[in-house]
Amino acid sequence: MAATWVPDVDPDSDFSLENLPFGILGSTADPKPHAAVAIGTYILDLKALLADPGVKARLRELFPRLVGHENVFAQPSLNAFAEMGRAVHRQVRATLRDLLRADTPYPEVLRDNEALRKKVIVPQRRTRNEVPMKIGDYTDFYAGYHHAVAVGTMFRGADNALQPNYTHLPVGYHGRASSIFSTNMPIRRPFGQFLPDPAANPKQPITGLSRKLDFELELGCFISMPPIGHGTAVAVNDADEYIFGYVLLNDWSARDIQGWEYVPLGPFMSKNFATTISPWVVLADALEPFRTEAIPNPTVLQDYLKQWKRRKVFDIRLEVDLTTQDGNTTTITKTNAKNLMWSFPQMIAHHTLGGCPIRSGDLLGSGTISGPGGGSECGSLLEMSQNGKTDVVIYGDEKRTFIEDGDTITLRGWCGEDGARVGFGPCKGRVWSPAPEYGPVAYPDDFIRDMELLDE
């Protein structure tokens, strides 16, 4: 396990030298969004690094794959870098790791270059993260087997928990790219149509603020390659090359709106108001050492979904915290990404089978990830509370069935051991309190303060 010369990289940091995730941010020195990697509590500003005359003079030696693409990290998204492919991502990440190692083979470039070091190694507290990719399309799948069983049992009974198609194909729906936000963006409780009394007859819906606001713990995957044209299906065993990297994803859901609208065409208003993603993209290669077998791992009957890798998902420890408006935090979920039944390559193969094009920056969501044990292994309050029938005990004697105004939901995920963690950083969203009335509103003052850059 290599050490870094960057100060204050704690053993439990998500952003160890083994990770180096990529993001887009503005800083006090350069507020225009551009690319960086995270290391401990700092960032390495890639735009400033590649703009340095000394680095430019040695570009062919240090970053041979970036020759002719010197401005790729000055862009306001990672799309152009993603399109360059995994071989380029791998080489750039390897060089960055060499530059940041305590025993770096290039000490004169950065470690011992005080002027450049001060310019490009910046505390994260002086930066503001943006959504890392320009997202053209967003597809959310339903690959969390235990979540599907639990919710199906809740609404249809144990004998009909899974629809007949579930173990034959990755079920999904098309979401909204326009409402995907980076961490810390405040979440507005949505308005919609729902049944205040689902048991009533005749059914009499009302329109108002959702009373059953929920989170969903998911993994997100960004597509890397240039556009794949109409009619071109991606083979499942080639699909790994189309993956840029991964983020945590919270698919905020209004369960009461969802229950009224989803038949016959699926989720719409209940899902399109907000999706929060973590701001740092963990590259696909960084997760390779943590491959594992899916739970469960069904026999796939369709040839186009048969993946030769048995270890097709990742051993990522996942947790969810709920923080009340008073600042009291409870970890309400502990589970693992290996509980996904379908892999992202299988999702890509199915997505493109009928001829659907995909593009750099397209985002795929895994679906809610829950464990087999129920309770604190659940990836949503819908499961924990049995759709509001059972209280979920949080801090002290406080209870929840669904999310209340002022609550903050924080998703966390990491692989590996202390000192060499590969993690995602927090994926966090706070629900406005009080809930705003229908119509345009200004951001809360405390949100604006949270987003201000710190210049010391």
Short mmCIF file of C-alpha atoms in Angstrom, two decimals:
data_model
loop_
_atom_site.label_atom_id
_atom_site.label_comp_id
_atom_site.label_asym_id
_atom_site.label_seq_id
_atom_site.Cartn_x
_atom_site.Cartn_y
_atom_site.Cartn_z
CA MET A 1 0.00 0.00 0.00
CA ALA A 2 1.67 3.19 -1.22
CA ALA A 3 1.71 6.35 0.88
CA THR A 4 1.17 9.89 -0.37
CA TRP A 5 3.03 13.10 0.41
CA VAL A 6 -0.28 15.03 0.47
CA PRO A 7 -0.93 15.97 4.14
CA ASP A 8 -3.83 14.85 6.32
CA VAL A 9 -5.04 11.84 4.31
CA ASP A 10 -6.73 9.96 7.14
CA PRO A 11 -6.84 6.15 7.05
CA ASP A 12 -10.64 6.23 6.82
CA SER A 13 -10.67 8.73 3.96
CA ASP A 14 -12.72 7.70 0.92
CA PHE A 15 -10.15 9.44 -1.23
CA SER A 16 -6.96 7.45 -0.74
CA LEU A 17 -4.15 7.17 -3.25
CA GLU A 18 -5.82 3.96 -4.46
CA ASN A 19 -8.89 5.92 -5.58
CA LEU A 20 -8.29 9.36 -7.16
CA PRO A 21 -11.87 9.98 -8.34
CA PHE A 22 -12.56 12.68 -10.90
CA GLY A 23 -14.95 15.60 -10.48
CA ILE A 24 -15.90 19.06 -11.74
CA LEU A 25 -15.65 22.03 -9.41
CA GLY A 26 -15.09 25.73 -9.01
CA SER A 27 -12.59 27.13 -6.54
CA THR A 28 -11.81 30.47 -4.98
CA ALA A 29 -8.83 30.77 -7.32
CA ASP A 30 -10.79 29.70 -10.41
CA PRO A 31 -14.58 29.70 -9.99
CA LYS A 32 -15.22 28.51 -13.56
CA PRO A 33 -16.09 24.76 -13.41
CA HIS A 34 -13.19 22.52 -14.38
CA ALA A 35 -11.72 19.08 -13.61
CA ALA A 36 -9.94 17.83 -10.50
CA VAL A 37 -9.25 14.64 -8.60
CA ALA A 38 -9.80 14.15 -4.87
CA ILE A 39 -7.02 13.09 -2.49
CA GLY A 40 -7.84 13.11 1.23
CA THR A 41 -9.30 16.49 2.20
CA TYR A 42 -7.66 18.14 -0.82
CA ILE A 43 -8.14 18.29 -4.57
CA LEU A 44 -5.53 18.21 -7.30
CA ASP A 45 -6.59 20.87 -9.81
CA LEU A 46 -6.07 19.20 -13.19
CA LYS A 47 -6.72 22.33 -15.24
CA ALA A 48 -4.01 24.23 -13.36
CA LEU A 49 -1.64 21.24 -13.46
CA LEU A 50 -1.77 20.86 -17.24
CA ALA A 51 -1.52 24.63 -17.73
CA ASP A 52 1.83 24.75 -15.93
CA PRO A 53 4.70 25.40 -18.39
CA GLY A 54 6.91 22.74 -16.79
CA VAL A 55 4.19 20.07 -17.09
CA LYS A 56 3.37 21.20 -20.63
CA ALA A 57 7.01 20.74 -21.61
CA ARG A 58 6.92 17.15 -20.32
CA LEU A 59 3.40 16.26 -21.47
CA ARG A 60 4.56 13.57 -23.89
CA GLU A 61 6.53 11.93 -21.08
CA LEU A 62 3.94 12.28 -18.30
CA PHE A 63 0.62 12.15 -20.14
CA PRO A 64 1.31 10.83 -23.65
CA ARG A 65 -2.38 10.08 -24.24
CA LEU A 66 -3.29 13.73 -23.65
CA VAL A 67 -1.04 15.15 -26.35
CA GLY A 68 -3.36 17.17 -28.56
CA HIS A 69 -5.98 17.23 -25.78
CA GLU A 70 -4.27 19.60 -23.38
CA ASN A 71 -7.50 21.49 -22.62
CA VAL A 72 -9.59 18.43 -21.79
CA PHE A 73 -9.55 19.26 -18.05
CA ALA A 74 -10.49 22.91 -18.60
CA GLN A 75 -13.97 21.85 -19.73
CA PRO A 76 -17.09 22.28 -17.51
CA SER A 77 -17.81 18.54 -17.67
CA LEU A 78 -15.88 15.27 -17.84
CA ASN A 79 -17.59 14.14 -21.05
CA ALA A 80 -14.66 14.82 -23.39
CA PHE A 81 -12.25 12.96 -21.10
CA ALA A 82 -14.73 10.10 -20.71
CA GLU A 83 -15.00 9.72 -24.50
CA MET A 84 -11.26 9.10 -24.73
CA GLY A 85 -11.79 5.58 -23.39
CA ARG A 86 -10.62 3.41 -20.54
CA ALA A 87 -7.05 3.00 -21.79
CA VAL A 88 -6.61 6.78 -21.53
CA HIS A 89 -8.35 6.95 -18.14
CA ARG A 90 -6.07 4.20 -16.90
CA GLN A 91 -2.87 5.90 -18.05
CA VAL A 92 -3.83 9.33 -16.70
CA ARG A 93 -4.85 7.91 -13.32
CA ALA A 94 -1.59 5.93 -13.11
CA THR A 95 0.51 9.04 -13.76
CA LEU A 96 -1.46 11.10 -11.23
CA ARG A 97 -0.90 8.35 -8.69
CA ASP A 98 2.84 8.42 -9.43
CA LEU A 99 2.93 12.19 -8.97
CA LEU A 100 1.16 11.95 -5.60
CA ARG A 101 3.11 9.01 -4.15
CA ALA A 102 5.49 9.72 -1.29
CA ASP A 103 8.19 7.91 -3.30
CA THR A 104 7.18 9.61 -6.56
CA PRO A 105 9.47 8.97 -9.55
CA TYR A 106 8.88 12.63 -10.50
CA PRO A 107 9.62 14.59 -7.28
CA GLU A 108 10.60 17.72 -9.16
CA VAL A 109 7.25 18.00 -10.96
CA LEU A 110 5.01 18.52 -7.94
CA ARG A 111 6.14 17.17 -4.57
CA ASP A 112 9.28 19.34 -4.44
CA ASN A 113 7.87 22.16 -6.55
CA GLU A 114 6.46 24.44 -3.86
CA ALA A 115 5.09 27.11 -6.21
CA LEU A 116 3.12 24.63 -8.31
CA ARG A 117 2.10 22.58 -5.29
CA LYS A 118 0.46 25.60 -3.66
CA LYS A 119 -1.41 26.37 -6.86
CA VAL A 120 -2.80 22.91 -7.64
CA ILE A 121 -3.25 21.22 -4.23
CA VAL A 122 -6.30 22.97 -2.80
CA PRO A 123 -8.37 22.21 0.33
CA GLN A 124 -11.78 20.84 -0.62
CA ARG A 125 -13.42 23.38 1.69
CA ARG A 126 -12.37 26.09 -0.80
CA THR A 127 -14.16 24.39 -3.68
CA ARG A 128 -17.73 23.81 -4.81
CA ASN A 129 -18.64 20.58 -6.60
CA GLU A 130 -20.80 20.53 -9.70
CA VAL A 131 -22.57 17.67 -11.48
CA PRO A 132 -19.52 15.98 -13.06
CA MET A 133 -21.00 15.08 -16.45
CA LYS A 134 -23.28 16.72 -18.97
CA ILE A 135 -26.09 14.18 -18.71
CA GLY A 136 -28.13 13.71 -21.87
CA ASP A 137 -30.24 10.77 -20.73
CA TYR A 138 -30.92 8.94 -17.48
CA THR A 139 -32.27 5.40 -17.18
CA ASP A 140 -33.13 3.90 -13.81
CA PHE A 141 -33.13 0.13 -13.47
CA TYR A 142 -34.65 -2.17 -10.84
CA ALA A 143 -31.76 -4.58 -10.31
CA GLY A 144 -31.89 -4.80 -6.51
CA TYR A 145 -33.32 -8.29 -6.04
CA HIS A 146 -34.15 -8.07 -2.33
CA HIS A 147 -35.84 -4.70 -2.74
CA ALA A 148 -37.92 -6.06 -5.61
CA VAL A 149 -38.98 -9.07 -3.53
CA ALA A 150 -39.80 -6.97 -0.46
CA VAL A 151 -41.87 -4.39 -2.34
CA GLY A 152 -43.57 -7.03 -4.47
CA THR A 153 -44.52 -9.00 -1.37
CA MET A 154 -45.84 -5.83 0.26
CA PHE A 155 -48.23 -5.06 -2.59
CA ARG A 156 -48.92 -8.41 -4.29
CA GLY A 157 -48.15 -11.09 -1.70
CA ALA A 158 -45.25 -13.52 -1.45
CA ASP A 159 -46.50 -15.80 -4.24
CA ASN A 160 -46.52 -12.97 -6.77
CA ALA A 161 -43.68 -10.82 -5.41
CA LEU A 162 -41.67 -10.81 -8.65
CA GLN A 163 -43.22 -10.23 -12.03
CA PRO A 164 -42.57 -13.11 -14.48
CA ASN A 165 -40.04 -11.03 -16.43
CA TYR A 166 -37.85 -10.06 -13.48
CA THR A 167 -35.26 -12.86 -13.63
CA HIS A 168 -35.09 -12.71 -17.44
CA LEU A 169 -34.22 -9.07 -18.10
CA PRO A 170 -33.04 -5.92 -16.31
CA VAL A 171 -36.27 -3.96 -15.76
CA GLY A 172 -35.91 -0.19 -16.12
CA TYR A 173 -37.60 3.10 -16.97
CA HIS A 174 -36.44 6.39 -18.45
CA GLY A 175 -35.93 9.18 -15.90
CA ARG A 176 -35.28 12.91 -16.14
CA ALA A 177 -31.77 14.27 -16.65
CA SER A 178 -32.98 17.82 -15.92
CA SER A 179 -33.53 17.12 -12.21
CA ILE A 180 -30.22 15.39 -11.40
CA PHE A 181 -28.34 17.36 -8.76
CA SER A 182 -24.98 17.12 -7.04
CA THR A 183 -24.67 16.62 -3.30
CA ASN A 184 -26.00 19.33 -0.93
CA MET A 185 -28.63 20.60 -3.37
CA PRO A 186 -31.81 21.16 -1.31
CA ILE A 187 -34.73 18.90 -2.13
CA ARG A 188 -38.16 20.44 -2.53
CA ARG A 189 -41.03 18.22 -1.38
CA PRO A 190 -43.02 17.59 -4.57
CA PHE A 191 -46.62 18.37 -5.35
CA GLY A 192 -48.70 15.76 -7.11
CA GLN A 193 -51.90 13.78 -7.29
CA PHE A 194 -52.42 10.94 -4.81
CA LEU A 195 -55.05 9.05 -2.86
CA PRO A 196 -55.31 10.21 0.77
CA ASP A 197 -57.23 6.97 1.45
CA PRO A 198 -56.23 4.20 -0.96
CA ALA A 199 -58.87 1.89 0.54
CA ALA A 200 -61.73 4.26 -0.23
CA ASN A 201 -64.24 3.47 -2.96
CA PRO A 202 -64.73 5.27 -5.27
CA LYS A 203 -61.13 6.47 -5.58
CA GLN A 204 -60.95 10.21 -4.88
CA PRO A 205 -57.48 11.69 -5.49
CA ILE A 206 -56.33 15.07 -4.20
CA THR A 207 -53.48 17.34 -5.34
CA GLY A 208 -51.01 18.49 -2.72
CA LEU A 209 -47.59 18.04 -1.17
CA SER A 210 -46.44 14.44 -1.03
CA ARG A 211 -46.90 12.89 2.42
CA LYS A 212 -44.67 9.88 1.71
CA LEU A 213 -41.31 11.29 0.63
CA ASP A 214 -38.65 8.56 0.47
CA PHE A 215 -35.04 7.91 -0.52
CA GLU A 216 -33.64 5.08 -2.60
CA LEU A 217 -30.06 3.86 -2.12
CA GLU A 218 -28.57 3.19 -5.55
CA LEU A 219 -25.35 3.01 -7.52
CA GLY A 220 -25.02 5.11 -10.67
CA CYS A 221 -22.92 4.38 -13.75
CA PHE A 222 -21.70 6.91 -16.33
CA ILE A 223 -21.25 5.94 -19.98
CA SER A 224 -17.84 6.78 -21.41
CA MET A 225 -17.66 6.22 -25.14
CA PRO A 226 -18.55 8.45 -28.11
CA PRO A 227 -22.16 8.06 -29.29
CA ILE A 228 -23.21 4.54 -30.17
CA GLY A 229 -25.50 4.98 -33.14
CA HIS A 230 -29.04 3.83 -33.70
CA GLY A 231 -29.31 0.10 -34.29
CA THR A 232 -25.93 -0.78 -32.72
CA ALA A 233 -26.25 -3.25 -29.85
CA VAL A 234 -23.40 -3.41 -27.34
CA ALA A 235 -22.30 -6.97 -26.56
CA VAL A 236 -22.48 -7.75 -22.85
CA ASN A 237 -18.86 -8.88 -22.68
CA ASP A 238 -17.69 -5.66 -24.37
CA ALA A 239 -19.84 -3.36 -22.25
CA ASP A 240 -17.22 -2.78 -19.51
CA GLU A 241 -15.30 -0.67 -22.04
CA TYR A 242 -18.30 1.68 -22.25
CA ILE A 243 -18.24 2.48 -18.51
CA PHE A 244 -16.43 5.61 -17.35
CA GLY A 245 -17.09 5.26 -13.62
CA TYR A 246 -19.55 5.13 -10.77
CA VAL A 247 -21.32 7.41 -8.30
CA LEU A 248 -23.77 6.98 -5.45
CA LEU A 249 -27.34 7.85 -6.43
CA ASN A 250 -30.39 8.77 -4.36
CA ASP A 251 -33.55 8.36 -6.42
CA TRP A 252 -35.88 10.49 -4.30
CA SER A 253 -39.40 9.07 -4.50
CA ALA A 254 -42.91 10.25 -3.58
CA ARG A 255 -44.55 6.97 -2.70
CA ASP A 256 -48.12 8.26 -2.48
CA ILE A 257 -47.89 9.90 -5.91
CA GLN A 258 -46.20 6.77 -7.24
CA GLY A 259 -48.96 4.49 -5.93
CA TRP A 260 -51.64 6.43 -7.81
CA GLU A 261 -49.84 7.07 -11.11
CA TYR A 262 -47.65 4.06 -11.88
CA VAL A 263 -50.32 1.87 -13.53
CA PRO A 264 -50.19 1.42 -16.52
CA LEU A 265 -46.98 3.18 -17.65
CA GLY A 266 -44.80 3.29 -14.53
CA PRO A 267 -43.25 6.11 -12.45
CA PHE A 268 -43.55 9.70 -13.64
CA MET A 269 -44.22 12.63 -11.27
CA SER A 270 -43.23 10.50 -8.30
CA LYS A 271 -39.64 10.28 -9.59
CA ASN A 272 -38.98 13.28 -11.83
CA PHE A 273 -38.56 15.99 -9.19
CA ALA A 274 -35.05 15.15 -7.90
CA THR A 275 -32.19 12.67 -8.13
CA THR A 276 -29.02 13.34 -6.11
CA ILE A 277 -25.64 11.93 -7.11
CA SER A 278 -22.27 12.05 -5.37
CA PRO A 279 -19.96 14.54 -7.13
CA TRP A 280 -16.84 12.39 -7.54
CA VAL A 281 -16.75 9.75 -10.29
CA VAL A 282 -14.89 6.66 -9.12
CA LEU A 283 -13.24 5.30 -12.25
CA ALA A 284 -14.10 1.80 -13.35
CA ASP A 285 -10.49 0.65 -12.94
CA ALA A 286 -10.43 1.79 -9.30
CA LEU A 287 -13.25 -0.67 -8.52
CA GLU A 288 -11.79 -3.64 -10.43
CA PRO A 289 -10.04 -5.15 -7.35
CA PHE A 290 -13.39 -5.36 -5.57
CA ARG A 291 -15.35 -7.49 -8.03
CA THR A 292 -17.53 -10.21 -6.52
CA GLU A 293 -20.42 -12.48 -7.43
CA ALA A 294 -23.94 -11.13 -7.44
CA ILE A 295 -26.48 -12.22 -4.80
CA PRO A 296 -28.50 -13.91 -6.18
CA ASN A 297 -26.82 -15.06 -9.37
CA PRO A 298 -29.58 -16.57 -11.52
CA THR A 299 -29.08 -18.73 -14.59
CA VAL A 300 -29.41 -16.37 -17.55
CA LEU A 301 -31.34 -17.91 -20.42
CA GLN A 302 -30.93 -15.16 -23.03
CA ASP A 303 -27.61 -15.32 -24.85
CA TYR A 304 -27.21 -11.54 -25.15
CA LEU A 305 -27.18 -11.26 -21.33
CA LYS A 306 -24.70 -14.08 -20.65
CA GLN A 307 -21.65 -12.46 -19.08
CA TRP A 308 -18.47 -14.51 -18.98
CA LYS A 309 -17.28 -12.84 -15.76
CA ARG A 310 -18.82 -14.54 -12.75
CA ARG A 311 -17.55 -11.72 -10.55
CA LYS A 312 -19.72 -9.13 -12.26
CA VAL A 313 -20.70 -6.77 -9.40
CA PHE A 314 -18.73 -4.97 -6.68
CA ASP A 315 -18.23 -5.52 -2.94
CA ILE A 316 -19.15 -1.96 -1.93
CA ARG A 317 -20.24 -1.34 1.64
CA LEU A 318 -23.19 1.03 1.67
CA GLU A 319 -24.77 3.07 4.46
CA VAL A 320 -27.52 5.66 4.79
CA ASP A 321 -27.70 8.31 7.53
CA LEU A 322 -30.81 10.27 8.46
CA THR A 323 -30.07 13.59 10.18
CA THR A 324 -32.94 15.47 11.79
CA GLN A 325 -33.37 19.23 11.65
CA ASP A 326 -31.90 19.35 15.17
CA GLY A 327 -28.67 17.80 13.89
CA ASN A 328 -29.11 14.31 15.35
CA THR A 329 -27.83 11.56 13.04
CA THR A 330 -28.83 7.89 12.88
CA THR A 331 -27.41 5.28 10.50
CA ILE A 332 -30.59 3.61 9.28
CA THR A 333 -29.18 1.38 6.51
CA LYS A 334 -26.18 -0.92 6.16
CA THR A 335 -26.03 -3.10 3.06
CA ASN A 336 -23.78 -3.99 0.11
CA ALA A 337 -23.79 -3.44 -3.67
CA LYS A 338 -23.28 -7.17 -4.26
CA ASN A 339 -27.04 -7.51 -3.67
CA LEU A 340 -27.61 -6.34 -7.26
CA MET A 341 -28.86 -9.19 -9.41
CA TRP A 342 -28.00 -7.60 -12.76
CA SER A 343 -24.64 -6.00 -13.57
CA PHE A 344 -24.17 -2.69 -15.38
CA PRO A 345 -22.77 -4.44 -18.48
CA GLN A 346 -25.97 -6.49 -18.59
CA MET A 347 -28.01 -3.29 -18.23
CA ILE A 348 -26.07 -1.72 -21.13
CA ALA A 349 -26.50 -4.81 -23.32
CA HIS A 350 -30.25 -4.85 -22.67
CA HIS A 351 -30.55 -1.06 -23.07
CA THR A 352 -29.01 -1.16 -26.56
CA LEU A 353 -30.52 -4.47 -27.75
CA GLY A 354 -33.42 -2.81 -29.55
CA GLY A 355 -31.24 -0.17 -31.19
CA CYS A 356 -31.31 2.62 -28.58
CA PRO A 357 -28.23 4.88 -28.94
CA ILE A 358 -26.16 5.74 -25.86
CA ARG A 359 -23.76 8.65 -25.41
CA SER A 360 -20.97 9.86 -23.20
CA GLY A 361 -22.46 11.18 -19.97
CA ASP A 362 -25.59 9.03 -20.05
CA LEU A 363 -26.39 7.91 -16.51
CA LEU A 364 -27.72 4.48 -15.48
CA GLY A 365 -29.14 3.87 -12.02
CA SER A 366 -29.01 0.42 -10.47
CA GLY A 367 -32.32 0.49 -8.62
CA THR A 368 -32.68 0.29 -4.87
CA ILE A 369 -30.06 -1.87 -3.15
CA SER A 370 -31.35 -3.77 -0.11
CA GLY A 371 -30.00 -6.78 1.74
CA PRO A 372 -31.85 -10.03 2.44
CA GLY A 373 -32.41 -9.35 6.14
CA GLY A 374 -34.91 -6.49 5.97
CA GLY A 375 -34.83 -3.85 8.72
CA SER A 376 -31.55 -1.93 8.64
CA GLU A 377 -30.54 -3.71 5.42
CA CYS A 378 -33.33 -1.94 3.52
CA GLY A 379 -32.46 0.69 0.94
CA SER A 380 -35.67 2.70 1.37
CA LEU A 381 -38.11 3.78 4.06
CA LEU A 382 -40.91 2.18 2.05
CA GLU A 383 -39.48 -1.20 3.01
CA MET A 384 -38.45 -0.28 6.56
CA SER A 385 -41.84 1.14 7.49
CA GLN A 386 -43.89 -1.30 5.43
CA ASN A 387 -45.39 1.64 3.53
CA GLY A 388 -45.99 3.66 6.67
CA LYS A 389 -47.41 0.90 8.87
CA THR A 390 -44.37 0.49 11.14
CA ASP A 391 -42.35 3.21 12.87
CA VAL A 392 -38.62 3.39 12.21
CA VAL A 393 -36.85 4.42 15.42
CA ILE A 394 -34.06 6.93 14.91
CA TYR A 395 -32.24 9.18 17.40
CA GLY A 396 -33.52 8.88 20.97
CA ASP A 397 -37.25 8.26 20.86
CA GLU A 398 -37.81 9.98 17.50
CA LYS A 399 -39.51 7.92 14.83
CA ARG A 400 -40.09 8.05 11.10
CA THR A 401 -42.27 6.33 8.55
CA PHE A 402 -41.18 8.64 5.72
CA ILE A 403 -38.91 11.69 5.41
CA GLU A 404 -39.96 14.85 7.25
CA ASP A 405 -39.22 18.46 6.38
CA GLY A 406 -35.72 19.43 7.51
CA ASP A 407 -34.38 15.86 7.37
CA THR A 408 -31.07 15.24 5.60
CA ILE A 409 -30.38 11.93 3.86
CA THR A 410 -26.71 11.03 3.33
CA LEU A 411 -25.59 8.01 1.29
CA ARG A 412 -22.06 6.67 1.82
CA GLY A 413 -20.17 3.85 0.13
CA TRP A 414 -16.63 2.48 0.09
CA CYS A 415 -14.47 -0.54 -0.71
CA GLY A 416 -11.22 -1.75 0.73
CA GLU A 417 -9.50 -1.33 4.05
CA ASP A 418 -8.50 1.75 6.02
CA GLY A 419 -5.54 3.46 4.44
CA ALA A 420 -6.48 2.29 0.96
CA ARG A 421 -10.19 3.01 0.75
CA VAL A 422 -11.90 3.51 -2.56
CA GLY A 423 -15.00 5.51 -1.66
CA PHE A 424 -17.47 7.93 -3.15
CA GLY A 425 -17.74 10.70 -0.58
CA PRO A 426 -21.16 11.79 0.70
CA CYS A 427 -24.27 11.89 -1.47
CA LYS A 428 -26.38 14.28 0.58
CA GLY A 429 -29.66 16.12 0.26
CA ARG A 430 -31.73 18.07 2.78
CA VAL A 431 -35.48 18.49 2.45
CA TRP A 432 -36.59 22.11 2.70
CA SER A 433 -38.29 23.14 5.90
CA PRO A 434 -40.95 24.34 5.90
CA ALA A 435 -42.08 22.81 2.63
CA PRO A 436 -42.61 25.64 0.11
CA GLU A 437 -46.04 26.30 -1.31
CA TYR A 438 -46.78 25.62 -4.96
CA GLY A 439 -44.98 27.99 -7.34
CA PRO A 440 -41.50 29.52 -7.75
CA VAL A 441 -39.47 30.04 -4.59
CA ALA A 442 -35.99 31.25 -3.66
CA TYR A 443 -33.35 28.97 -2.17
CA PRO A 444 -33.24 28.98 1.65
CA ASP A 445 -30.64 31.32 3.15
CA ASP A 446 -28.80 28.48 4.87
CA PHE A 447 -28.43 26.66 1.56
CA ILE A 448 -26.89 29.75 -0.03
CA ARG A 449 -24.46 30.02 2.89
CA ASP A 450 -23.54 26.35 2.53
CA MET A 451 -22.68 26.86 -1.14
CA GLU A 452 -20.45 29.90 -0.63
CA LEU A 453 -16.76 29.24 -1.30
CA LEU A 454 -14.45 29.71 1.65
CA ASP A 455 -11.54 31.99 0.88
CA GLU A 456 -8.95 32.02 3.64
#
